[in-house]
Amino acid sequence: MGSDPKGSDIQGKIDFETRMREGICKLLAASSQRDQVLHVAKNLLTCNARILHYVAELQRHREEHPLPKEPPRLSGTQMKEHSPCSGKVAISDIRIPLMWKDSDHFNNRGKGQRFAVFCLVKIGTQIFDTEMVTVDRTLTDICFENLMIFDDVKPDFELRLEVFSCCMEEGPSIVNTPKRLARKISTSLGRATGKKLTSALESGDLDSILPTNPVAAGVKYHLLAETILKLDDAEASFRTHGLSILGNEESSFWLPLYGNLCCRLVAQPACMTTDMMTGYLNLEQTVGGLANWTRLYCVLRRGYLMVYYTPEEIEAQVDPTLKIAIDKETRIRTMRKCSEMKMYSFSLINPYSGETASRVFSADCKDDLQQWMEAFWQHFGDMSQWKHCCKELMKIEIMSPRKPPLFLTKQATSVYDDMNVESPQKDESLVDIIRNRIQATDGEFLLGQQEGSHPPRWAALFDGSHAMVVQKSTLTPEGRGQPALTLPGRAKKRPAPSPPAGKEPFQQGDSHPERDQKENSWNAPCSSGVEPSEAPPRHRSASQVLGNNAVQVAAKLGLPDKPVPAPRQKRSIRAKFDPRTWIPSQV
Amino acid sequence: MAFVAGQPVTAVVQRIEIRKLRHGDNLILGFSIGGGIDQDPAQNPYSEDKTDKGIYVTRVSEGGPAEVAGLQIGDKIMQVNGWDMTMVTHDQARKRLTKKNEDVVRLLVTRKSLQQAIRQSLH
C-alpha cells in the first residue's frame, strides 16, 4: 500500500488499537477490584469507538479514492481549489450540572448510589476520553478537568460529546450499614464479582467488525447524554450548551442531569497562528509626483499584512512599518503593466477604513505574484470559513481559570460550619499581645526557663505523696448519683456536678501548680507538653488513690472493646441541617 | 475513652485552669476545639474511638493562655466550669468556653497519656 499513504496510515492505527484492545480485554479478565474494572471498561469503550471510527474512515477513504491521489498541479492562470485551512480545536473544563432533589443532596445518611461517569469527545476519527469521575448525591456538578486538543480540524467540524455512566453500587442495601461492616462486605464481594465479571460494552454494529466482546454482566457503561458542538459554539470563554439526555429515570444508569453542559471550546485556525505567506514586495510610494519603489519584507498573518524592512526586524520584535488589515472588506486587484519597471503588481485598498488611495505592491516575478494572490485568496477563504475565530486569537490554556468554589467538588455542608467566632483569629496579633504583655508587666511575663527542671505536672500524681482524684463523671463527690450525662433534646440541661468546694484535687505540697498559676498567670511551666515516659512508674494500689475525698475510684479503666455504633439522637431543628463534618473552631 | 450515652464513663482527668486573655473587646483562650454531637466523629484525628463525639482540642496557640495552663493538643474536654462537655453540640461547647463574663475557665481534660500512666502505675 505504498501508494496510498493515508490509507496505510489508517490501517496502521487500526492495528495499533486492535492490539490495545486485546491487552485491555486481558487486563479486564484479570481485574477484580470494582474500581479497576470500571477504569478498564472505560478504556475498552474508548478503544472500541476508535477502532470503529478508523474502520469507517478507511472504508470511506477507499471508496472516494480508488486510485492513489496526486496533488493537483498549479496551472498558470487557474486558481487552486481552495479549501479552508485547518486548525486546532481544544475543549476543556467540561462541567455538567446535576439536579438532585434537595432532600437527597443534603441527606447525610450515607452516600447513596454512586456512579462512574466519563465523557467521550470525538471529532472525526480523533477520540479522546476524559478521566472517570465518581458521582454521588453530594456532588452538584460533574467536572472534568481534562484539556483535549484536536489537531488538523476543518472549520466544518462536528464535536460529539457523549456522556457515559455506570452505576457502581449493587443496591441500596449497602448504604445504611455502618462503615466497618460495609467495608468488609464490599471487599469480600469485590473478589467474587470481579471473577464473575468481565467487561461489557454496548456495541450494536461493533460485533460485525470486531471479534466478539467478552460478555459480562455488572459493569456496563450506558450512554447517558450527548451533544454536538460546532464552530459557532467556539469562543474564548465558557459557554453553556444543551445536552440531549437519553434514558429515563428507571434506567440503572440514570443521573438527574440539569440538561446543560458548560465547557470552553476554543478554535485556533492555522491562519491565525502561522504565517500564511512571506516574501519581498516592492511598495510604490509617490513622493513629490515621482514614483518611488521601496523593497519591503511582508508577512501575511492573522488577518494583517505586516510590512517590515528586513526579516530581522521580526526577530527583533520591532513593530512593523505598516500593518494593513486584510479582511473581507479589502479589495485586492492585480494590475496590468503600469510601468516598465514593475510588471507584476497588485493594488490593495481598504475602502471602509477610510483609505482613499490604494497601495500598489509589486512582486519580483510572475510566480511570486501568483503565490501572493493565492495566499490572499486562501486567507479570504479561511476567514469566511472560520468566522469569528479569526477576529482574535483564542488561547488554549493549559491552566483553566479558577472556578468559583461553589462548583468544586465538596461535600454539602451548611453555612453554620463556616461561622465566625467572636474571638480574633489571627495568630500574629497574639504575638503582639504577648509582646505588649511583656512590656506591661515589666518582664514578669517571660517565657523563659525556670530554675531547676520541673517534673511534668501530672507526674505529681505518681510520687506517692499526693491525693489523687479520679473522678467518675456520673457521680457527684457526695455520692448523689446524678447523671452527668444529659440526653440531648431536653430543654433544660443540667450541669455536671461541681467539684467539691474547698478541696483541691491536686495537692502538691507547697508548690501548688494552680496557685502558681494564679499568681503568675503567664509563667509557663516548662513541663507542659512533656511525655509521660519520664514519670517513674510507681506501684499504687487502688485504695491509696482514694485520698480525702469520698469520690469513688475508677475501678474500670479499660475501654469496652466492642465497637459501638454511633447512637442516633433526636436532633434539634438546627442540628438536622448540619450534616456531619468535623470542623474545629477557635476559642 | 469509649463513650456510650447512658453508660458510666470513667476517665483520668487533669484540672486545667485557663485565664482568658483580653484582647480588645474579646477574651481569648488560645486554642481551638473540634467535635460535638452534631459533628462527624470519624474525622476526629485525636480520638481513640472514632465514635467519640466529645470535644477535643485541635490546636493550641503558641504562648497563649491555654498552652501556658498546660492544655495539650488532642485533649478531650470533659467539663468546663462545671458544665459537662461530653454530650454537647459544637456550638454549645464553644459558647461555654467563650462566656464574656467569665475570666477564668476551669477545664477537666483527659488524654490518653494520663490513662496510660495510671495503668502503668497500677501494674
XYZ file of C-alpha atoms in Angstrom:
710
model
C 0.000 0.000 0.000
C 2.871 2.293 -0.598
C 0.957 4.467 -2.985
C -1.804 5.114 -0.549
C -0.158 6.763 2.378
C -3.298 7.899 4.078
C -4.933 4.508 3.811
C -1.945 2.713 5.217
C -1.792 5.257 7.931
C -5.337 4.498 8.974
C -4.707 0.808 8.768
C -1.720 1.184 10.997
C -3.839 2.971 13.540
C -6.451 0.263 13.397
C -3.847 -2.363 14.025
C -2.499 -0.449 16.948
C -5.890 -0.018 18.502
C -6.708 -3.666 17.994
C -3.600 -4.663 19.873
C -4.514 -2.242 22.616
C -7.913 -3.755 22.788
C -6.583 -7.237 23.219
C -4.434 -6.033 26.041
C -7.347 -4.321 27.681
C -9.538 -7.400 27.459
C -6.872 -9.438 29.166
C -6.490 -6.832 31.859
C -10.204 -6.797 32.377
C -10.325 -10.525 32.852
C -7.642 -10.201 35.481
C -9.179 -7.292 37.356
C -11.082 -7.956 40.461
C -11.471 -4.605 42.152
C -14.516 -2.738 41.106
C -12.614 0.485 40.522
C -10.154 -1.238 38.315
C -12.900 -2.898 36.355
C -14.567 0.443 35.783
C -11.419 2.103 34.549
C -10.570 -0.708 32.241
C -14.105 -0.867 30.912
C -13.859 2.805 30.125
C -10.634 2.260 28.215
C -12.193 -0.574 26.343
C -15.104 1.544 25.306
C -12.808 4.257 24.038
C -10.713 1.758 22.190
C -13.714 0.217 20.523
C -15.015 3.578 19.495
C -11.695 4.446 17.972
C -11.472 1.229 16.041
C -14.963 1.701 14.756
C -14.258 5.162 13.525
C -10.977 4.250 11.938
C -12.546 1.411 10.062
C -15.348 3.630 8.844
C -12.829 6.223 7.777
C -10.787 3.676 5.922
C -13.813 2.455 4.058
C -14.778 5.959 3.144
C -11.308 6.744 2.024
C -11.138 3.701 -0.177
C -14.432 4.478 -1.774
C -13.572 8.027 -2.598
C -10.080 7.497 -3.778
C -9.698 4.186 -5.519
C -6.553 5.455 -7.207
C -3.566 6.897 -5.499
C -4.081 10.530 -5.035
C -1.904 13.117 -6.758
C -1.665 16.680 -5.728
C -3.210 18.878 -8.376
C -0.731 20.951 -10.305
C -0.918 24.613 -10.142
C -1.524 25.912 -13.613
C -0.608 29.354 -14.694
C -3.781 31.269 -14.500
C -6.001 28.811 -12.746
C -6.670 29.255 -9.115
C -6.219 26.227 -6.984
C -9.282 24.818 -5.388
C -9.455 26.433 -2.090
C -10.143 24.525 0.999
C -10.006 26.421 4.188
C -7.012 25.887 6.333
C -7.243 23.538 9.209
C -6.842 24.466 12.782
C -6.700 23.255 16.300
C -9.719 22.793 18.428
C -9.439 22.429 22.156
C -12.075 21.616 24.672
C -11.520 21.886 28.370
C -13.226 22.255 31.710
C -16.315 20.312 30.957
C -18.866 20.740 33.675
C -22.246 19.066 33.806
C -24.594 20.322 36.495
C -26.734 17.861 38.339
C -30.170 18.341 39.668
C -30.641 16.316 42.806
C -33.650 16.705 44.992
C -32.503 18.817 47.876
C -33.558 16.183 50.371
C -31.260 13.769 48.580
C -28.403 16.182 48.272
C -28.246 17.306 51.866
C -29.056 13.943 53.273
C -26.131 12.763 55.217
C -27.280 9.270 55.850
C -24.562 7.765 53.775
C -23.709 8.494 50.237
C -26.354 6.606 48.408
C -25.753 5.318 44.987
C -22.525 6.072 43.320
C -21.953 6.318 39.617
C -18.905 6.271 37.477
C -19.108 8.868 34.753
C -16.833 9.824 31.923
C -17.102 11.593 28.619
C -16.053 10.624 25.171
C -15.209 13.515 22.900
C -14.816 12.939 19.210
C -14.028 14.933 16.136
C -13.847 12.744 13.100
C -11.554 9.925 13.985
C -9.885 11.688 16.861
C -11.446 10.373 20.007
C -10.446 11.329 23.493
C -11.859 10.208 26.760
C -11.903 12.138 29.961
C -10.978 10.779 33.314
C -13.522 8.785 35.223
C -15.312 10.644 37.953
C -17.271 9.086 40.775
C -20.533 10.845 41.307
C -22.754 10.542 44.311
C -25.561 12.505 45.821
C -23.385 15.118 47.433
C -22.000 16.410 44.173
C -23.637 19.329 42.478
C -21.674 19.139 39.260
C -19.683 16.611 37.377
C -16.423 18.301 36.474
C -13.785 17.078 34.125
C -10.558 18.924 34.238
C -9.002 17.459 31.144
C -7.849 19.531 28.263
C -8.228 17.809 24.924
C -6.638 19.206 21.822
C -7.624 18.092 18.376
C -5.242 18.865 15.571
C -5.885 19.337 11.930
C -9.554 20.125 12.140
C -11.540 21.721 9.376
C -13.879 24.586 10.178
C -16.896 22.473 9.474
C -16.057 20.125 12.287
C -18.560 18.389 14.469
C -17.529 17.754 18.005
C -19.543 14.990 19.517
C -19.561 14.754 23.252
C -21.042 11.661 24.800
C -21.545 11.109 28.477
C -21.387 7.559 29.729
C -22.362 6.442 33.143
C -22.475 3.252 35.094
C -23.936 2.501 38.449
C -21.338 1.403 40.934
C -23.225 0.081 43.836
C -25.118 -3.153 43.920
C -28.075 -1.552 45.563
C -29.307 0.464 48.479
C -28.597 -2.332 50.866
C -25.004 -1.252 51.191
C -25.917 2.292 52.054
C -27.270 2.009 55.524
C -24.863 -0.423 57.078
C -22.227 1.034 59.337
C -18.975 1.816 57.684
C -16.881 -1.013 59.006
C -19.377 -3.582 58.031
C -19.831 -2.055 54.630
C -16.134 -2.127 54.004
C -15.968 -5.786 54.871
C -18.849 -6.608 52.634
C -17.584 -4.662 49.673
C -14.128 -6.130 49.771
C -15.416 -9.621 50.074
C -17.830 -9.093 47.245
C -15.247 -7.439 45.093
C -13.273 -10.543 44.523
C -16.267 -12.668 43.802
C -17.975 -10.268 41.458
C -14.720 -9.452 39.774
C -14.110 -13.018 38.903
C -17.606 -13.336 37.619
C -17.475 -10.232 35.564
C -15.522 -9.269 32.566
C -16.134 -6.237 30.552
C -19.369 -5.460 28.847
C -19.902 -2.986 26.168
C -22.752 -1.698 24.266
C -21.894 -2.497 20.748
C -24.509 -2.652 18.127
C -22.676 -2.946 14.855
C -19.421 -3.419 16.601
C -19.786 -7.154 16.629
C -19.593 -7.354 12.892
C -16.241 -5.665 12.758
C -14.578 -6.719 15.928
C -14.147 -10.090 17.438
C -16.855 -10.713 19.940
C -16.567 -8.700 23.080
C -16.103 -10.580 26.272
C -19.556 -10.927 27.674
C -20.257 -9.809 31.169
C -22.956 -8.603 33.431
C -22.369 -5.983 36.075
C -20.051 -3.338 34.762
C -21.672 -1.766 31.797
C -21.443 1.804 30.660
C -24.504 3.313 29.137
C -24.818 6.397 27.036
C -26.466 8.937 29.227
C -26.365 12.127 27.222
C -24.777 13.608 24.192
C -24.387 16.843 22.373
C -22.838 18.115 19.185
C -20.773 21.261 19.136
C -19.693 23.138 16.086
C -17.643 26.119 15.105
C -20.298 28.561 16.210
C -20.006 27.312 19.735
C -16.333 28.025 19.916
C -15.470 31.003 21.993
C -12.730 32.144 24.240
C -14.823 31.971 27.369
C -17.059 29.390 28.956
C -20.337 28.760 27.331
C -23.350 26.706 28.141
C -24.737 24.246 25.686
C -27.725 21.999 25.773
C -27.494 18.295 26.305
C -29.802 15.733 24.883
C -30.409 13.161 27.531
C -31.036 9.562 26.756
C -32.523 7.145 29.154
C -35.094 7.817 31.773
C -35.467 7.554 35.477
C -35.973 3.853 35.504
C -32.658 3.107 33.914
C -29.989 1.926 36.257
C -27.537 4.450 34.944
C -29.806 7.415 35.312
C -28.393 10.579 36.798
C -30.519 13.682 37.217
C -28.817 15.949 34.740
C -29.812 19.535 34.575
C -29.715 19.351 30.829
C -26.811 21.666 30.209
C -23.157 21.376 29.664
C -20.617 24.086 30.280
C -17.281 23.960 28.655
C -14.647 26.011 26.980
C -14.358 25.308 23.302
C -11.522 27.065 21.603
C -10.704 27.020 17.931
C -7.382 28.170 16.600
C -7.266 28.237 12.833
C -3.856 27.894 11.322
C -4.156 31.225 9.617
C -4.091 32.855 12.994
C -1.087 31.089 14.304
C 1.200 30.671 11.356
C 2.488 32.896 8.644
C 0.463 32.344 5.568
C 2.843 33.995 3.205
C 6.089 35.797 3.456
C 8.215 37.382 0.866
C 9.634 40.520 -0.595
C 7.403 43.020 -2.231
C 8.029 46.427 -3.557
C 5.798 49.179 -2.458
C 5.186 52.141 -4.631
C 5.269 55.423 -2.891
C 4.607 58.623 -4.625
C 6.805 61.303 -3.311
C 6.527 64.630 -4.937
C 4.968 63.243 -8.007
C 7.700 60.694 -8.548
C 7.080 57.045 -8.150
C 9.423 55.517 -5.695
C 9.650 51.818 -5.077
C 10.770 50.516 -1.753
C 11.689 46.931 -1.211
C 9.998 45.543 1.827
C 9.586 42.259 3.530
C 5.957 41.371 4.010
C 4.281 38.845 6.183
C 0.691 37.826 5.886
C -0.606 36.611 9.166
C -3.608 36.786 11.381
C -5.528 38.986 9.115
C -2.815 41.547 8.715
C -0.199 42.228 6.168
C 2.759 43.321 8.157
C 5.436 45.162 6.364
C 8.999 45.253 7.579
C 12.170 46.477 6.071
C 14.026 43.294 6.736
C 13.106 39.918 8.133
C 15.480 40.507 11.004
C 13.084 43.070 12.281
C 10.582 40.406 13.054
C 13.025 38.567 15.217
C 13.986 41.763 16.897
C 10.292 42.235 17.549
C 10.300 45.657 16.082
C 6.903 46.958 15.220
C 6.108 46.634 11.551
C 6.417 49.674 9.447
C 2.998 49.113 8.123
C 0.222 46.973 9.316
C -2.542 46.563 6.833
C -5.669 44.768 7.772
C -6.759 42.107 5.367
C -10.352 41.259 5.848
C -13.359 40.784 3.712
C -13.577 44.480 3.038
C -10.156 44.571 1.490
C -10.017 44.746 -2.215
C -7.035 43.398 -3.969
C -6.654 43.574 -7.683
C -3.883 42.670 -9.970
C -2.807 45.410 -12.206
C -1.608 45.310 -15.625
C 1.725 46.597 -16.545
C 1.627 50.066 -15.245
C 5.159 50.976 -15.885
C 8.085 49.431 -17.495
C 9.855 48.881 -14.282
C 7.425 46.784 -12.385
C 5.150 44.455 -14.129
C 3.674 42.116 -11.609
C 1.833 44.319 -9.250
C -1.398 44.455 -7.419
C -3.266 47.130 -5.602
C -4.694 46.886 -2.191
C -7.260 49.113 -0.628
C -9.378 49.012 2.480
C -12.175 51.276 1.462
C -14.114 51.092 4.685
C -11.309 52.034 6.953
C -11.018 55.438 5.443
C -8.279 54.956 2.953
C -8.730 56.841 -0.197
C -5.784 55.782 -2.247
C -4.830 52.247 -2.849
C -1.404 50.960 -2.239
C 0.409 49.338 -5.050
C 2.669 46.439 -4.363
C 4.818 44.789 -6.897
C 6.277 41.348 -6.865
C 9.572 40.351 -8.330
C 8.334 37.796 -10.733
C 5.240 36.186 -12.042
C 5.357 33.233 -9.736
C 5.696 35.453 -6.736
C 2.685 37.443 -7.735
C 0.785 34.253 -8.241
C 1.721 32.997 -4.840
C 0.745 36.192 -3.158
C -2.627 36.224 -4.842
C -3.094 32.630 -3.852
C -2.274 33.469 -0.307
C -4.720 36.307 -0.251
C -7.491 34.193 -1.676
C -6.728 31.440 0.760
C -6.823 33.950 3.520
C -10.164 35.277 2.458
C -11.497 31.782 2.228
C -10.189 30.936 5.676
C -11.649 33.988 7.219
C -15.036 33.363 5.789
C -14.969 29.774 6.973
C -13.558 30.246 10.412
C -15.646 33.290 11.031
C -15.331 34.706 14.488
C -12.275 32.685 15.325
C -10.280 34.876 13.048
C -11.066 38.093 14.765
C -8.968 37.383 17.757
C -6.786 34.532 18.645
C -8.293 32.331 21.304
C -5.769 30.942 23.644
C -5.602 27.319 24.500
C -4.799 27.414 28.140
C -3.274 24.615 29.981
C -4.412 26.060 33.256
C -8.074 26.737 33.439
C -9.294 29.873 35.139
C -10.331 29.397 38.689
C -13.804 28.157 39.050
C -15.905 29.623 41.822
C -15.679 27.376 44.832
C -19.331 26.582 44.573
C -18.626 24.250 41.732
C -15.708 22.448 43.198
C -16.499 19.012 44.385
C -17.193 19.431 48.030
C -19.409 17.693 50.438
C -22.616 19.505 51.132
C -22.122 21.458 54.292
C -24.238 24.001 55.925
C -23.254 27.598 56.414
C -23.223 27.136 60.162
C -19.963 25.316 59.963
C -18.246 28.286 58.456
C -19.482 30.685 61.046
C -17.016 33.061 62.554
C -16.443 33.107 66.235
C -16.112 36.196 68.384
C -12.500 35.748 69.233
C -9.900 37.109 66.846
C -8.437 34.562 64.555
C -5.028 35.907 63.811
C -2.004 34.421 65.416
C 0.149 37.401 64.719
C -1.913 39.528 66.977
C -1.395 37.019 69.747
C 2.331 37.561 69.478
C 1.722 41.257 69.662
C -0.427 40.754 72.696
C 2.299 38.800 74.365
C 4.872 41.353 73.468
C 2.710 44.055 74.950
C 2.208 41.948 77.998
C 5.905 41.630 78.457
C 6.280 45.329 78.343
C 3.305 45.947 80.570
C 4.381 43.623 83.307
C 7.981 44.744 83.099
C 9.371 41.444 82.190
C 7.414 39.314 84.580
C 5.719 37.715 81.741
C 8.625 35.906 80.236
C 8.522 32.605 78.592
C 11.934 31.886 79.931
C 13.462 28.983 81.740
C 12.676 28.436 85.324
C 15.352 27.357 87.690
C 15.520 23.687 88.055
C 13.593 21.323 85.912
C 10.101 20.657 86.961
C 8.681 17.263 86.501
C 5.650 17.037 84.329
C 2.687 18.409 86.098
C 0.829 15.239 86.353
C 3.944 13.322 87.408
C 2.895 14.598 90.763
C 0.206 12.019 90.561
C 2.678 9.273 90.942
C 5.157 10.201 93.559
C 3.102 8.680 96.268
C 2.566 11.669 98.414
C -0.454 13.162 96.867
C -4.054 12.553 96.960
C -5.243 11.818 93.557
C -8.728 12.350 92.499
C -10.092 10.155 89.860
C -13.466 11.474 89.183
C -16.161 9.371 87.849
C -18.235 11.590 85.792
C -21.514 10.077 86.706
C -21.255 10.557 90.415
C -21.000 13.680 92.441
C -18.435 13.727 95.216
C -21.201 13.491 97.691
C -22.369 10.360 96.091
C -25.613 11.708 94.980
C -25.603 9.764 91.848
C -26.943 12.348 89.483
C -26.143 11.505 85.964
C -23.837 13.997 84.452
C -24.817 12.932 81.025
C -27.800 14.725 79.777
C -29.790 13.456 76.935
C -29.861 15.796 74.033
C -33.116 17.256 73.056
C -34.063 18.097 76.589
C -34.803 21.727 77.041
C -33.148 22.005 80.412
C -29.626 20.814 80.634
C -28.239 20.072 83.990
C -24.626 20.807 84.595
C -22.171 18.239 85.710
C -21.750 18.083 89.472
C -19.496 20.814 90.664
C -16.180 19.881 92.175
C -16.146 19.752 95.968
C -15.872 23.181 97.432
C -12.711 23.994 99.223
C -10.915 20.853 98.295
C -8.243 20.964 95.675
C -7.913 17.802 93.688
C -4.176 18.119 93.227
C -2.129 18.734 96.249
C 1.438 19.033 95.529
C 2.661 20.124 98.868
C 3.897 23.651 98.821
C 4.235 24.305 95.221
C 0.765 24.081 94.028
C 0.753 24.291 90.341
C -2.538 26.021 90.213
C -1.655 28.524 92.818
C 1.469 29.248 90.951
C -0.668 29.692 88.010
C -2.905 32.114 89.695
C -0.118 34.349 90.849
C 1.976 34.376 87.768
C -0.553 33.569 85.232
C 1.901 33.741 82.456
C 4.634 31.611 83.776
C 4.752 28.747 81.500
C 5.826 25.709 83.406
C 8.328 24.045 81.228
C 6.629 20.847 81.996
C 3.870 21.488 79.539
C 3.886 19.018 76.807
C 6.351 16.608 78.334
C 5.738 12.995 77.667
C 4.621 10.604 80.376
C 7.559 8.378 79.748
C 9.560 10.469 82.150
C 7.304 9.734 85.080
C 8.634 6.990 87.221
C 6.089 4.273 87.284
C 5.016 3.521 90.744
C 3.034 0.802 92.114
C -0.103 2.108 93.614
C -2.936 0.233 94.945
C -6.379 1.364 94.293
C -7.137 2.160 97.870
C -4.340 4.647 98.182
C -5.818 6.587 95.426
C -8.939 7.429 97.300
C -7.450 10.184 99.305
C -9.540 12.527 101.260
C -12.488 12.675 99.055
C -15.418 10.489 99.094
C -15.178 10.044 95.405
C -15.380 6.590 94.211
C -12.377 5.424 92.423
C -12.460 4.390 88.855
C -12.260 0.706 89.020
C -12.564 0.166 85.403
C -10.062 1.967 83.301
C -10.138 -0.100 80.241
C -12.161 0.585 77.182
C -15.049 -1.550 76.274
C -13.722 -3.485 73.405
C -16.658 -3.942 71.210
C -17.098 -1.250 68.643
C -20.033 0.873 69.401
C -22.066 2.291 66.563
C -22.810 5.949 66.769
C -26.115 6.320 68.566
C -28.726 8.194 66.666
C -30.072 11.009 68.670
C -33.050 13.158 68.485
C -31.801 16.274 66.874
C -32.795 19.819 67.194
C -34.025 21.536 64.084
C -30.729 23.233 63.548
C -28.802 20.081 64.100
C -30.902 18.462 61.427
C -29.485 20.818 58.865
C -25.946 20.275 59.998
C -24.553 17.418 58.041
C -21.778 15.723 59.809
C -18.437 17.268 59.364
C -15.664 17.892 61.768
C -14.685 21.484 61.758
C -12.782 22.927 64.655
C -13.449 26.385 65.925
C -11.201 28.659 67.809
C -11.998 29.898 71.247
C -12.173 6.515 76.442
C -15.086 4.862 74.795
C -18.217 6.706 75.337
C -21.726 5.347 75.338
C -24.663 7.512 76.193
C -26.193 6.302 79.389
C -23.235 4.208 80.475
C -20.894 5.375 83.153
C -17.684 6.833 81.943
C -14.506 6.618 83.812
C -11.559 8.720 82.971
C -8.460 10.118 84.481
C -8.692 13.833 84.276
C -6.469 16.737 84.788
C -7.654 20.034 86.005
C -6.543 22.913 83.883
C -7.272 26.464 84.707
C -7.052 28.904 81.885
C -7.125 32.555 82.435
C -8.590 34.286 79.464
C -6.613 36.933 77.785
C -8.304 40.129 76.975
C -7.673 41.318 73.512
C -9.632 44.434 72.826
C -13.211 43.522 73.107
C -12.631 39.811 73.131
C -11.490 37.285 75.618
C -9.414 34.632 74.002
C -8.265 31.346 75.288
C -5.776 30.424 72.639
C -6.905 27.056 71.448
C -9.297 25.508 69.003
C -11.848 22.833 69.617
C -13.411 20.273 67.403
C -16.088 17.709 67.815
C -19.544 17.715 69.248
C -22.618 15.579 68.970
C -23.535 17.299 65.747
C -20.215 16.640 64.126
C -18.903 13.597 62.363
C -16.732 11.757 64.852
C -14.960 9.705 62.220
C -12.980 12.735 61.135
C -11.531 13.392 64.525
C -7.819 12.835 64.324
C -7.301 12.778 68.041
C -9.907 10.440 69.312
C -9.024 6.862 70.016
C -12.539 5.717 69.497
C -13.918 7.061 66.287
C -17.445 7.178 67.605
C -16.482 9.520 70.379
C -18.316 12.765 69.923
C -16.610 14.626 72.662
C -14.919 17.954 72.405
C -11.266 17.705 71.552
C -8.540 20.255 71.465
C -7.337 20.509 67.918
C -4.865 23.290 68.166
C -3.135 25.232 70.884
C -1.745 28.614 70.011
C 1.864 29.152 70.875
C 2.291 31.019 74.078
C -1.394 31.510 74.532
C -3.269 31.164 77.763
C -4.189 27.571 77.044
C -0.666 26.454 76.359
C 0.522 28.217 79.432
C -2.069 26.449 81.513
C -0.941 23.089 80.271
C -3.577 22.263 77.747
C -2.282 19.962 75.078
C -3.387 19.244 71.598
C -5.542 16.153 71.470
C -7.008 16.598 74.926
C -10.607 15.784 75.380
C -12.503 18.299 77.415
C -14.836 16.692 79.904
C -16.084 19.675 81.850
C -15.864 23.411 81.644
C -16.526 25.336 84.825
C -18.708 22.538 85.976
C -20.636 22.178 82.775
C -20.443 18.880 81.055
C -18.783 18.761 77.663
C -19.109 15.137 76.796
C -22.529 15.422 75.292
C -22.834 18.820 73.755
C -23.006 20.226 70.302
C -20.061 22.024 68.896
C -21.684 25.378 69.267
C -22.735 24.768 72.830
C -19.179 23.824 73.650
C -17.826 26.935 72.076
C -20.311 29.075 73.925
C -19.469 27.530 77.243
C -15.860 28.359 76.724
C -16.318 31.865 75.482
C -18.642 33.375 78.008
C -17.915 37.041 78.220
C -18.428 37.479 81.924
C -16.021 34.705 82.867
C -12.368 35.476 83.145
C -11.199 32.047 84.061
C -12.252 28.681 82.788
C -11.525 25.581 84.720
C -11.434 22.592 82.488
C -11.294 18.957 83.242
C -9.431 17.321 80.425
C -8.362 13.851 79.765
C -5.815 12.414 77.460
C -4.526 9.085 76.534
C -1.173 9.637 78.140
C -2.820 10.131 81.501
C -4.700 6.949 81.188
C -1.621 5.031 80.233
C 0.308 6.472 83.079
C -2.330 5.344 85.508
C -2.389 1.924 84.027
C 1.324 1.648 84.248
C 1.289 2.790 87.780
C -1.228 0.199 88.742
C 0.747 -2.718 87.442
